[in-house]
């Protein structure tokens, strides 16, 4: 994230503690990313987002008490400036599309978090969109990055590049 000089406050929402530890340790490699809170369910995510108004919210879809999609809908009303980045094993086209429809800037497949997490956070912090290459075919161009051609989408997918707005 050499091009980013600000500090970004991050809320991490993940119900599985070992994966949450992995996410936090990965984010801690970047001094400009400050983890302000970690929570393990959707209701707590909504509460903390409204209370803390973080810059970035890393949000799982499969959460107890309130799923990540519903939590994101509520968060959009409480903390409009927070940028939402989904990090989930859920990869169905319907869920990924709904995440972007409700205002997420990014969606990372957990299976690719090792390679995609930091580039996705960097893109989202810069107001750009990101989707894991494996999921790019699930999302219509207009939801992810405006009117890039199908060829450009395929190049991004093959090269593992973020899809930017």
JSON list of C-alpha atoms in Angstrom, two decimals:
[
{"chain": "A", "resi": 1, "resn": "UNK", "atom": "CA", "xyz": [0.00, 0.00, 0.00]},
{"chain": "A", "resi": 2, "resn": "UNK", "atom": "CA", "xyz": [2.86, 2.35, -0.77]},
{"chain": "A", "resi": 3, "resn": "UNK", "atom": "CA", "xyz": [0.54, 4.85, -2.43]},
{"chain": "A", "resi": 4, "resn": "UNK", "atom": "CA", "xyz": [-1.66, 5.17, 0.66]},
{"chain": "A", "resi": 5, "resn": "UNK", "atom": "CA", "xyz": [-0.33, 7.50, 3.36]},
{"chain": "A", "resi": 6, "resn": "UNK", "atom": "CA", "xyz": [-3.36, 7.89, 5.63]},
{"chain": "A", "resi": 7, "resn": "UNK", "atom": "CA", "xyz": [-4.32, 5.66, 8.52]},
{"chain": "A", "resi": 8, "resn": "UNK", "atom": "CA", "xyz": [-7.43, 3.59, 7.90]},
{"chain": "A", "resi": 9, "resn": "UNK", "atom": "CA", "xyz": [-9.53, 2.34, 10.79]},
{"chain": "A", "resi": 10, "resn": "UNK", "atom": "CA", "xyz": [-10.75, -1.22, 10.20]},
{"chain": "A", "resi": 11, "resn": "UNK", "atom": "CA", "xyz": [-13.57, -3.24, 11.78]},
{"chain": "A", "resi": 12, "resn": "UNK", "atom": "CA", "xyz": [-13.09, -7.00, 11.33]},
{"chain": "A", "resi": 13, "resn": "UNK", "atom": "CA", "xyz": [-16.27, -9.11, 11.39]},
{"chain": "A", "resi": 14, "resn": "UNK", "atom": "CA", "xyz": [-15.63, -12.85, 11.32]},
{"chain": "A", "resi": 15, "resn": "UNK", "atom": "CA", "xyz": [-17.23, -15.57, 13.43]},
{"chain": "A", "resi": 16, "resn": "UNK", "atom": "CA", "xyz": [-14.44, -18.14, 13.15]},
{"chain": "A", "resi": 17, "resn": "UNK", "atom": "CA", "xyz": [-11.72, -17.12, 15.58]},
{"chain": "A", "resi": 18, "resn": "UNK", "atom": "CA", "xyz": [-8.77, -18.81, 13.80]},
{"chain": "A", "resi": 19, "resn": "UNK", "atom": "CA", "xyz": [-9.63, -17.11, 10.51]},
{"chain": "A", "resi": 20, "resn": "UNK", "atom": "CA", "xyz": [-10.19, -13.79, 12.31]},
{"chain": "A", "resi": 21, "resn": "UNK", "atom": "CA", "xyz": [-6.68, -14.14, 13.78]},
{"chain": "A", "resi": 22, "resn": "UNK", "atom": "CA", "xyz": [-5.30, -14.74, 10.27]},
{"chain": "A", "resi": 23, "resn": "UNK", "atom": "CA", "xyz": [-7.10, -11.65, 8.93]},
{"chain": "A", "resi": 24, "resn": "UNK", "atom": "CA", "xyz": [-5.89, -9.44, 11.76]},
{"chain": "A", "resi": 25, "resn": "UNK", "atom": "CA", "xyz": [-2.30, -10.67, 11.55]},
{"chain": "A", "resi": 26, "resn": "UNK", "atom": "CA", "xyz": [-2.35, -10.04, 7.80]},
{"chain": "A", "resi": 27, "resn": "UNK", "atom": "CA", "xyz": [-3.71, -6.52, 8.24]},
{"chain": "A", "resi": 28, "resn": "UNK", "atom": "CA", "xyz": [-1.21, -5.76, 11.00]},
{"chain": "A", "resi": 29, "resn": "UNK", "atom": "CA", "xyz": [1.58, -6.10, 8.43]},
{"chain": "A", "resi": 30, "resn": "UNK", "atom": "CA", "xyz": [0.50, -2.71, 7.13]},
{"chain": "A", "resi": 31, "resn": "UNK", "atom": "CA", "xyz": [1.12, 0.13, 9.61]},
{"chain": "A", "resi": 32, "resn": "UNK", "atom": "CA", "xyz": [-1.49, 2.32, 7.90]},
{"chain": "A", "resi": 33, "resn": "UNK", "atom": "CA", "xyz": [-4.23, -0.18, 8.82]},
{"chain": "A", "resi": 34, "resn": "UNK", "atom": "CA", "xyz": [-5.49, 0.16, 12.38]},
{"chain": "A", "resi": 35, "resn": "UNK", "atom": "CA", "xyz": [-7.84, -2.55, 13.63]},
{"chain": "A", "resi": 36, "resn": "UNK", "atom": "CA", "xyz": [-10.29, -0.70, 15.87]},
{"chain": "A", "resi": 37, "resn": "UNK", "atom": "CA", "xyz": [-12.49, -3.66, 16.76]},
{"chain": "A", "resi": 38, "resn": "UNK", "atom": "CA", "xyz": [-13.12, -7.33, 16.08]},
{"chain": "A", "resi": 39, "resn": "UNK", "atom": "CA", "xyz": [-16.58, -8.87, 16.38]},
{"chain": "A", "resi": 40, "resn": "UNK", "atom": "CA", "xyz": [-18.02, -12.29, 15.61]},
{"chain": "A", "resi": 41, "resn": "UNK", "atom": "CA", "xyz": [-21.67, -11.70, 14.71]},
{"chain": "A", "resi": 42, "resn": "UNK", "atom": "CA", "xyz": [-23.84, -9.51, 12.53]},
{"chain": "A", "resi": 43, "resn": "UNK", "atom": "CA", "xyz": [-25.67, -7.62, 15.27]},
{"chain": "A", "resi": 44, "resn": "UNK", "atom": "CA", "xyz": [-22.41, -6.64, 16.95]},
{"chain": "A", "resi": 45, "resn": "UNK", "atom": "CA", "xyz": [-21.09, -5.55, 13.54]},
{"chain": "A", "resi": 46, "resn": "UNK", "atom": "CA", "xyz": [-24.00, -3.16, 13.08]},
{"chain": "A", "resi": 47, "resn": "UNK", "atom": "CA", "xyz": [-23.63, -1.78, 16.60]},
{"chain": "A", "resi": 48, "resn": "UNK", "atom": "CA", "xyz": [-19.85, -1.27, 16.34]},
{"chain": "A", "resi": 49, "resn": "UNK", "atom": "CA", "xyz": [-20.07, 0.21, 12.85]},
{"chain": "A", "resi": 50, "resn": "UNK", "atom": "CA", "xyz": [-22.56, 2.81, 14.09]},
{"chain": "A", "resi": 51, "resn": "UNK", "atom": "CA", "xyz": [-20.53, 3.51, 17.19]},
{"chain": "A", "resi": 52, "resn": "UNK", "atom": "CA", "xyz": [-17.01, 3.57, 15.71]},
{"chain": "A", "resi": 53, "resn": "UNK", "atom": "CA", "xyz": [-17.70, 4.59, 12.10]},
{"chain": "A", "resi": 54, "resn": "UNK", "atom": "CA", "xyz": [-14.63, 2.79, 10.76]},
{"chain": "A", "resi": 55, "resn": "UNK", "atom": "CA", "xyz": [-13.14, 3.58, 7.38]},
{"chain": "A", "resi": 56, "resn": "UNK", "atom": "CA", "xyz": [-13.26, -0.05, 6.26]},
{"chain": "A", "resi": 57, "resn": "UNK", "atom": "CA", "xyz": [-15.40, -2.97, 7.39]},
{"chain": "A", "resi": 58, "resn": "UNK", "atom": "CA", "xyz": [-14.24, -6.49, 6.54]},
{"chain": "A", "resi": 59, "resn": "UNK", "atom": "CA", "xyz": [-17.44, -8.51, 6.68]},
{"chain": "A", "resi": 60, "resn": "UNK", "atom": "CA", "xyz": [-18.17, -12.22, 6.40]},
{"chain": "A", "resi": 61, "resn": "UNK", "atom": "CA", "xyz": [-21.51, -13.31, 4.90]},
{"chain": "A", "resi": 62, "resn": "UNK", "atom": "CA", "xyz": [-22.19, -16.33, 7.13]},
{"chain": "A", "resi": 63, "resn": "UNK", "atom": "CA", "xyz": [-22.52, -14.76, 10.56]},
{"chain": "A", "resi": 64, "resn": "UNK", "atom": "CA", "xyz": [-24.59, -15.70, 13.60]},
{"chain": "A", "resi": 65, "resn": "UNK", "atom": "CA", "xyz": [-27.55, -13.54, 14.71]},
{"chain": "A", "resi": 66, "resn": "UNK", "atom": "CA", "xyz": [-27.63, -11.50, 11.47]},
{"chain": "A", "resi": 67, "resn": "UNK", "atom": "CA", "xyz": [-26.00, -12.52, 8.19]},
{"chain": "A", "resi": 68, "resn": "UNK", "atom": "CA", "xyz": [-23.42, -10.25, 6.60]},
{"chain": "A", "resi": 69, "resn": "UNK", "atom": "CA", "xyz": [-25.68, -9.10, 3.76]},
{"chain": "A", "resi": 70, "resn": "UNK", "atom": "CA", "xyz": [-28.38, -7.91, 6.19]},
{"chain": "A", "resi": 71, "resn": "UNK", "atom": "CA", "xyz": [-25.75, -6.41, 8.48]},
{"chain": "A", "resi": 72, "resn": "UNK", "atom": "CA", "xyz": [-24.30, -4.48, 5.52]},
{"chain": "A", "resi": 73, "resn": "UNK", "atom": "CA", "xyz": [-27.74, -3.09, 4.67]},
{"chain": "A", "resi": 74, "resn": "UNK", "atom": "CA", "xyz": [-28.08, -1.73, 8.19]},
{"chain": "A", "resi": 75, "resn": "UNK", "atom": "CA", "xyz": [-24.49, -0.50, 8.29]},
{"chain": "A", "resi": 76, "resn": "UNK", "atom": "CA", "xyz": [-25.04, 1.48, 5.06]},
{"chain": "A", "resi": 77, "resn": "UNK", "atom": "CA", "xyz": [-27.71, 3.50, 6.92]},
{"chain": "A", "resi": 78, "resn": "UNK", "atom": "CA", "xyz": [-25.65, 4.02, 10.09]},
{"chain": "A", "resi": 79, "resn": "UNK", "atom": "CA", "xyz": [-22.17, 4.61, 8.73]},
{"chain": "A", "resi": 80, "resn": "UNK", "atom": "CA", "xyz": [-22.49, 5.73, 5.13]},
{"chain": "A", "resi": 81, "resn": "UNK", "atom": "CA", "xyz": [-18.81, 6.58, 4.70]},
{"chain": "A", "resi": 82, "resn": "UNK", "atom": "CA", "xyz": [-17.56, 3.17, 5.84]},
{"chain": "A", "resi": 83, "resn": "UNK", "atom": "CA", "xyz": [-16.31, 1.10, 2.93]},
{"chain": "A", "resi": 84, "resn": "UNK", "atom": "CA", "xyz": [-17.49, -2.51, 3.01]},
{"chain": "A", "resi": 85, "resn": "UNK", "atom": "CA", "xyz": [-15.30, -5.36, 1.84]},
{"chain": "A", "resi": 86, "resn": "UNK", "atom": "CA", "xyz": [-16.81, -8.83, 2.03]},
{"chain": "A", "resi": 87, "resn": "UNK", "atom": "CA", "xyz": [-14.47, -11.69, 2.89]},
{"chain": "A", "resi": 88, "resn": "UNK", "atom": "CA", "xyz": [-16.43, -14.89, 2.66]},
{"chain": "A", "resi": 89, "resn": "UNK", "atom": "CA", "xyz": [-16.44, -18.52, 1.59]},
{"chain": "A", "resi": 90, "resn": "UNK", "atom": "CA", "xyz": [-19.89, -17.87, 0.10]},
{"chain": "A", "resi": 91, "resn": "UNK", "atom": "CA", "xyz": [-19.34, -17.63, -3.64]},
{"chain": "A", "resi": 92, "resn": "UNK", "atom": "CA", "xyz": [-22.77, -17.94, -5.25]},
{"chain": "A", "resi": 93, "resn": "UNK", "atom": "CA", "xyz": [-23.41, -15.40, -7.97]},
{"chain": "A", "resi": 94, "resn": "UNK", "atom": "CA", "xyz": [-26.59, -14.18, -6.25]},
{"chain": "A", "resi": 95, "resn": "UNK", "atom": "CA", "xyz": [-24.81, -13.40, -2.98]},
{"chain": "A", "resi": 96, "resn": "UNK", "atom": "CA", "xyz": [-21.83, -11.75, -4.65]},
{"chain": "A", "resi": 97, "resn": "UNK", "atom": "CA", "xyz": [-24.11, -9.61, -6.83]},
{"chain": "A", "resi": 98, "resn": "UNK", "atom": "CA", "xyz": [-26.25, -8.63, -3.84]},
{"chain": "A", "resi": 99, "resn": "UNK", "atom": "CA", "xyz": [-23.14, -7.55, -1.93]},
{"chain": "A", "resi": 100, "resn": "UNK", "atom": "CA", "xyz": [-22.26, -5.09, -4.70]},
{"chain": "A", "resi": 101, "resn": "UNK", "atom": "CA", "xyz": [-25.87, -3.95, -5.11]},
{"chain": "A", "resi": 102, "resn": "UNK", "atom": "CA", "xyz": [-26.03, -2.91, -1.46]},
{"chain": "A", "resi": 103, "resn": "UNK", "atom": "CA", "xyz": [-22.87, -0.89, -1.79]},
{"chain": "A", "resi": 104, "resn": "UNK", "atom": "CA", "xyz": [-19.89, -3.12, -1.05]},
{"chain": "A", "resi": 105, "resn": "UNK", "atom": "CA", "xyz": [-16.68, -2.04, -2.76]},
{"chain": "A", "resi": 106, "resn": "UNK", "atom": "CA", "xyz": [-15.13, -5.46, -2.72]},
{"chain": "A", "resi": 107, "resn": "UNK", "atom": "CA", "xyz": [-15.59, -9.19, -2.37]},
{"chain": "A", "resi": 108, "resn": "UNK", "atom": "CA", "xyz": [-12.79, -11.61, -1.57]},
{"chain": "A", "resi": 109, "resn": "UNK", "atom": "CA", "xyz": [-13.14, -15.38, -1.57]},
{"chain": "A", "resi": 110, "resn": "UNK", "atom": "CA", "xyz": [-11.73, -16.77, 1.69]},
{"chain": "A", "resi": 111, "resn": "UNK", "atom": "CA", "xyz": [-9.90, -19.42, -0.30]},
{"chain": "A", "resi": 112, "resn": "UNK", "atom": "CA", "xyz": [-7.88, -16.61, -1.90]},
{"chain": "A", "resi": 113, "resn": "UNK", "atom": "CA", "xyz": [-7.47, -14.39, 1.16]},
{"chain": "A", "resi": 114, "resn": "UNK", "atom": "CA", "xyz": [-3.75, -15.11, 1.32]},
{"chain": "A", "resi": 115, "resn": "UNK", "atom": "CA", "xyz": [-3.16, -13.44, -2.03]},
{"chain": "A", "resi": 116, "resn": "UNK", "atom": "CA", "xyz": [-6.21, -11.14, -2.33]},
{"chain": "A", "resi": 117, "resn": "UNK", "atom": "CA", "xyz": [-6.77, -9.65, 1.13]},
{"chain": "A", "resi": 118, "resn": "UNK", "atom": "CA", "xyz": [-4.16, -6.89, 1.16]},
{"chain": "A", "resi": 119, "resn": "UNK", "atom": "CA", "xyz": [-4.66, -5.85, -2.49]},
{"chain": "A", "resi": 120, "resn": "UNK", "atom": "CA", "xyz": [-8.42, -5.76, -1.86]},
{"chain": "A", "resi": 121, "resn": "UNK", "atom": "CA", "xyz": [-8.06, -3.62, 1.26]},
{"chain": "A", "resi": 122, "resn": "UNK", "atom": "CA", "xyz": [-5.71, -1.29, -0.58]},
{"chain": "A", "resi": 123, "resn": "UNK", "atom": "CA", "xyz": [-8.16, -0.92, -3.47]},
{"chain": "A", "resi": 124, "resn": "UNK", "atom": "CA", "xyz": [-11.11, -0.32, -1.15]},
{"chain": "A", "resi": 125, "resn": "UNK", "atom": "CA", "xyz": [-9.17, 2.24, 0.92]},
{"chain": "A", "resi": 126, "resn": "UNK", "atom": "CA", "xyz": [-8.56, 4.12, -2.33]},
{"chain": "A", "resi": 127, "resn": "UNK", "atom": "CA", "xyz": [-12.26, 3.99, -3.19]},
{"chain": "A", "resi": 128, "resn": "UNK", "atom": "CA", "xyz": [-11.71, 1.38, -5.91]},
{"chain": "A", "resi": 129, "resn": "UNK", "atom": "CA", "xyz": [-13.58, -1.86, -6.34]},
{"chain": "A", "resi": 130, "resn": "UNK", "atom": "CA", "xyz": [-12.09, -5.31, -6.02]},
{"chain": "A", "resi": 131, "resn": "UNK", "atom": "CA", "xyz": [-13.39, -8.81, -6.63]},
{"chain": "A", "resi": 132, "resn": "UNK", "atom": "CA", "xyz": [-11.39, -12.04, -6.37]},
{"chain": "A", "resi": 133, "resn": "UNK", "atom": "CA", "xyz": [-10.56, -13.27, -9.85]},
{"chain": "A", "resi": 134, "resn": "UNK", "atom": "CA", "xyz": [-12.39, -16.53, -9.15]},
{"chain": "A", "resi": 135, "resn": "UNK", "atom": "CA", "xyz": [-15.61, -14.58, -8.58]},
{"chain": "A", "resi": 136, "resn": "UNK", "atom": "CA", "xyz": [-15.30, -12.00, -11.35]},
{"chain": "A", "resi": 137, "resn": "UNK", "atom": "CA", "xyz": [-17.60, -13.94, -13.69]},
{"chain": "A", "resi": 138, "resn": "UNK", "atom": "CA", "xyz": [-20.38, -13.81, -11.08]},
{"chain": "A", "resi": 139, "resn": "UNK", "atom": "CA", "xyz": [-20.68, -10.05, -11.13]},
{"chain": "A", "resi": 140, "resn": "UNK", "atom": "CA", "xyz": [-22.11, -7.98, -14.00]},
{"chain": "A", "resi": 141, "resn": "UNK", "atom": "CA", "xyz": [-19.69, -5.29, -15.13]},
{"chain": "A", "resi": 142, "resn": "UNK", "atom": "CA", "xyz": [-22.03, -2.46, -14.19]},
{"chain": "A", "resi": 143, "resn": "UNK", "atom": "CA", "xyz": [-22.03, -3.61, -10.56]},
{"chain": "A", "resi": 144, "resn": "UNK", "atom": "CA", "xyz": [-18.28, -3.88, -10.25]},
{"chain": "A", "resi": 145, "resn": "UNK", "atom": "CA", "xyz": [-16.48, -1.47, -12.49]},
{"chain": "A", "resi": 146, "resn": "UNK", "atom": "CA", "xyz": [-18.62, 0.50, -14.85]},
{"chain": "A", "resi": 147, "resn": "UNK", "atom": "CA", "xyz": [-18.40, -0.37, -18.51]},
{"chain": "A", "resi": 148, "resn": "UNK", "atom": "CA", "xyz": [-15.11, -2.25, -18.90]},
{"chain": "A", "resi": 149, "resn": "UNK", "atom": "CA", "xyz": [-15.26, -4.65, -21.81]},
{"chain": "A", "resi": 150, "resn": "UNK", "atom": "CA", "xyz": [-15.55, -8.40, -21.36]},
{"chain": "A", "resi": 151, "resn": "UNK", "atom": "CA", "xyz": [-12.00, -8.74, -22.69]},
{"chain": "A", "resi": 152, "resn": "UNK", "atom": "CA", "xyz": [-10.64, -6.40, -20.00]},
{"chain": "A", "resi": 153, "resn": "UNK", "atom": "CA", "xyz": [-12.60, -8.34, -17.35]},
{"chain": "A", "resi": 154, "resn": "UNK", "atom": "CA", "xyz": [-11.03, -11.59, -18.58]},
{"chain": "A", "resi": 155, "resn": "UNK", "atom": "CA", "xyz": [-7.54, -10.05, -18.55]},
{"chain": "A", "resi": 156, "resn": "UNK", "atom": "CA", "xyz": [-8.08, -8.91, -14.96]},
{"chain": "A", "resi": 157, "resn": "UNK", "atom": "CA", "xyz": [-9.29, -12.38, -14.02]},
{"chain": "A", "resi": 158, "resn": "UNK", "atom": "CA", "xyz": [-6.35, -14.17, -15.64]},
{"chain": "A", "resi": 159, "resn": "UNK", "atom": "CA", "xyz": [-3.79, -11.78, -14.17]},
{"chain": "A", "resi": 160, "resn": "UNK", "atom": "CA", "xyz": [-5.49, -11.60, -10.75]},
{"chain": "A", "resi": 161, "resn": "UNK", "atom": "CA", "xyz": [-5.74, -7.83, -10.97]},
{"chain": "A", "resi": 162, "resn": "UNK", "atom": "CA", "xyz": [-8.35, -5.83, -9.07]},
{"chain": "A", "resi": 163, "resn": "UNK", "atom": "CA", "xyz": [-11.35, -4.60, -11.03]},
{"chain": "A", "resi": 164, "resn": "UNK", "atom": "CA", "xyz": [-11.32, -0.85, -10.51]},
{"chain": "A", "resi": 165, "resn": "UNK", "atom": "CA", "xyz": [-13.95, 1.80, -11.01]}
]
